[in-house]
Short mmCIF file of C-alpha atoms in Angstrom, two decimals:
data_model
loop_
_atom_site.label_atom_id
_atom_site.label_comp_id
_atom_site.label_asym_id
_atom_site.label_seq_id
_atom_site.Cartn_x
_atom_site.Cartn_y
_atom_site.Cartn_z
CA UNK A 1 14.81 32.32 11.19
CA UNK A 2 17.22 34.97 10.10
CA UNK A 3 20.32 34.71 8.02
CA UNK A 4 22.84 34.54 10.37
CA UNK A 5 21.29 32.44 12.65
CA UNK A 6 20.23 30.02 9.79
CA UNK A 7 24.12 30.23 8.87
CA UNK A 8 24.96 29.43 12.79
CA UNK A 9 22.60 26.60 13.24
CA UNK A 10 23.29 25.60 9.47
CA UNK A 11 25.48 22.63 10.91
CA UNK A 12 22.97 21.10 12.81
CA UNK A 13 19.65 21.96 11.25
CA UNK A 14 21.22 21.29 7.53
CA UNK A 15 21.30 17.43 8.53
CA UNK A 16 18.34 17.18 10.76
CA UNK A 17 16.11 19.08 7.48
CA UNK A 18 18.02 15.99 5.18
CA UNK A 19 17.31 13.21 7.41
CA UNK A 20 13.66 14.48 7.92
CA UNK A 21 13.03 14.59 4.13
CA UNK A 22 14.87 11.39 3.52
CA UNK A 23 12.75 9.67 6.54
CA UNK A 24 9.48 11.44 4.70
CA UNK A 25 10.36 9.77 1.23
CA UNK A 26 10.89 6.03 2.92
CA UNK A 27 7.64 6.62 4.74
CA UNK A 28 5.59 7.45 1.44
CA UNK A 29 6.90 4.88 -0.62
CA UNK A 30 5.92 1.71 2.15
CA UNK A 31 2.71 3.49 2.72
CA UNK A 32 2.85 3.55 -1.72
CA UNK A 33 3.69 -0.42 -1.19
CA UNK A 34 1.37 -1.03 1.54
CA UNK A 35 -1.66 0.44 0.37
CA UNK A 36 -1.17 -1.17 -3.19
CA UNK A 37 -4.37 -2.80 -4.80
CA UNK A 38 -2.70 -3.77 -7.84
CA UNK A 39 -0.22 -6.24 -6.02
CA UNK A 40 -3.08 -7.70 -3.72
CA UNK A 41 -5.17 -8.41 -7.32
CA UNK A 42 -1.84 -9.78 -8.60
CA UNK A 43 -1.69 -12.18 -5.27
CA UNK A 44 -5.25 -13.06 -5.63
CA UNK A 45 -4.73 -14.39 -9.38
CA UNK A 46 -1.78 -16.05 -8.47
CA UNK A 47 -3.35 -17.57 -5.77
CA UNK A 48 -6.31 -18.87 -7.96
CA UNK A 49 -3.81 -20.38 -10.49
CA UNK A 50 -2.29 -21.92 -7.58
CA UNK A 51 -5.39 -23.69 -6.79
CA UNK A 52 -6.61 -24.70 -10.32
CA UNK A 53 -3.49 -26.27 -10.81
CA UNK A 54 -4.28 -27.98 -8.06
CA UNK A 55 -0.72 -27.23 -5.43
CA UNK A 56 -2.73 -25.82 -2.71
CA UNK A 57 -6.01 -27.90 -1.34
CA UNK A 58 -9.31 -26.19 -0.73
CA UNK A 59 -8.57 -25.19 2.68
CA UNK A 60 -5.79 -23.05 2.04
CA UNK A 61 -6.98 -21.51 -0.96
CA UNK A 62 -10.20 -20.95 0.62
CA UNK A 63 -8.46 -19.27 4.11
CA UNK A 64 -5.72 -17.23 1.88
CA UNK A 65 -7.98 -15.59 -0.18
CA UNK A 66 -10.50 -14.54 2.78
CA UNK A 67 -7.26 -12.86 3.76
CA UNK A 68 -6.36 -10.84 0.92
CA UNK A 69 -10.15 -9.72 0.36
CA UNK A 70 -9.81 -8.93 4.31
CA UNK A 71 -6.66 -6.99 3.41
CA UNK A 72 -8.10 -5.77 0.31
CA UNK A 73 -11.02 -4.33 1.70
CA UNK A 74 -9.14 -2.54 4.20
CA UNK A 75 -7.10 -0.91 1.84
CA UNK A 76 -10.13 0.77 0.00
CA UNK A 77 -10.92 1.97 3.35
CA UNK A 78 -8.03 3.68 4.38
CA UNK A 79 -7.88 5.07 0.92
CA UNK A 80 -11.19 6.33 0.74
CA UNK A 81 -10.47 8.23 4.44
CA UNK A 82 -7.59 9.87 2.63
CA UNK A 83 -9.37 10.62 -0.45
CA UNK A 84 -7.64 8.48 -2.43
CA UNK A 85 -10.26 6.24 -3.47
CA UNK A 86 -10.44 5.07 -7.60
CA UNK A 87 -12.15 7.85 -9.70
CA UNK A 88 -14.02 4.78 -11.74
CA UNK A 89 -15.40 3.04 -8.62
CA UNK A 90 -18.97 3.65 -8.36
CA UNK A 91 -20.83 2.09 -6.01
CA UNK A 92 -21.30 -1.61 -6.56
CA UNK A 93 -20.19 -0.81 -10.17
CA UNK A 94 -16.22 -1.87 -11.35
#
């Protein structure tokens, strides 16, 4: 694009150029939340203090935490098809 067009269309490509890096930012940090281990382990011990303390029966704890392995699991999936996988994980190995 040359300088005086980029000056003409400045108005309207200024905006749609802020909106697309502001839309770009809101998109990496929920994929950043979504594909978060660290708050799925966090859920997990909670969820086991839950049930030692006895406020959630055996059924729930039991169906919840298939769940957030479920969810778990996928997560190192999609991260290891972006190449994003943990540089300690080896194998079977933590």
């Amino acid at each position: 694009m040359g300088l005086l067009s980029g000056l003409l269309l400045f108005p309207i490509a200024g905006p749609v150029r802020g909106l697309r890096f502001v839309l770009e930012q809101i998109r990496e940090e929920a994929d950043a939340q979504l594909f978060d281990e660290n708050a799925v382990q966090a859920e997990l011990m909670s969820l086991d203090l839950l049930y030692r303390q006895g406020e959630i029966s055996d059924e729930e704890y039991e169906a919840r935490e298939a769940e957030l392995f479920d969810y778990l699991n996928a997560i190192r999936a999609s991260n290891e098809g972006r190449g994003e996988g943990d540089e300690y994980w080896e194998g079977d190995a933590w």
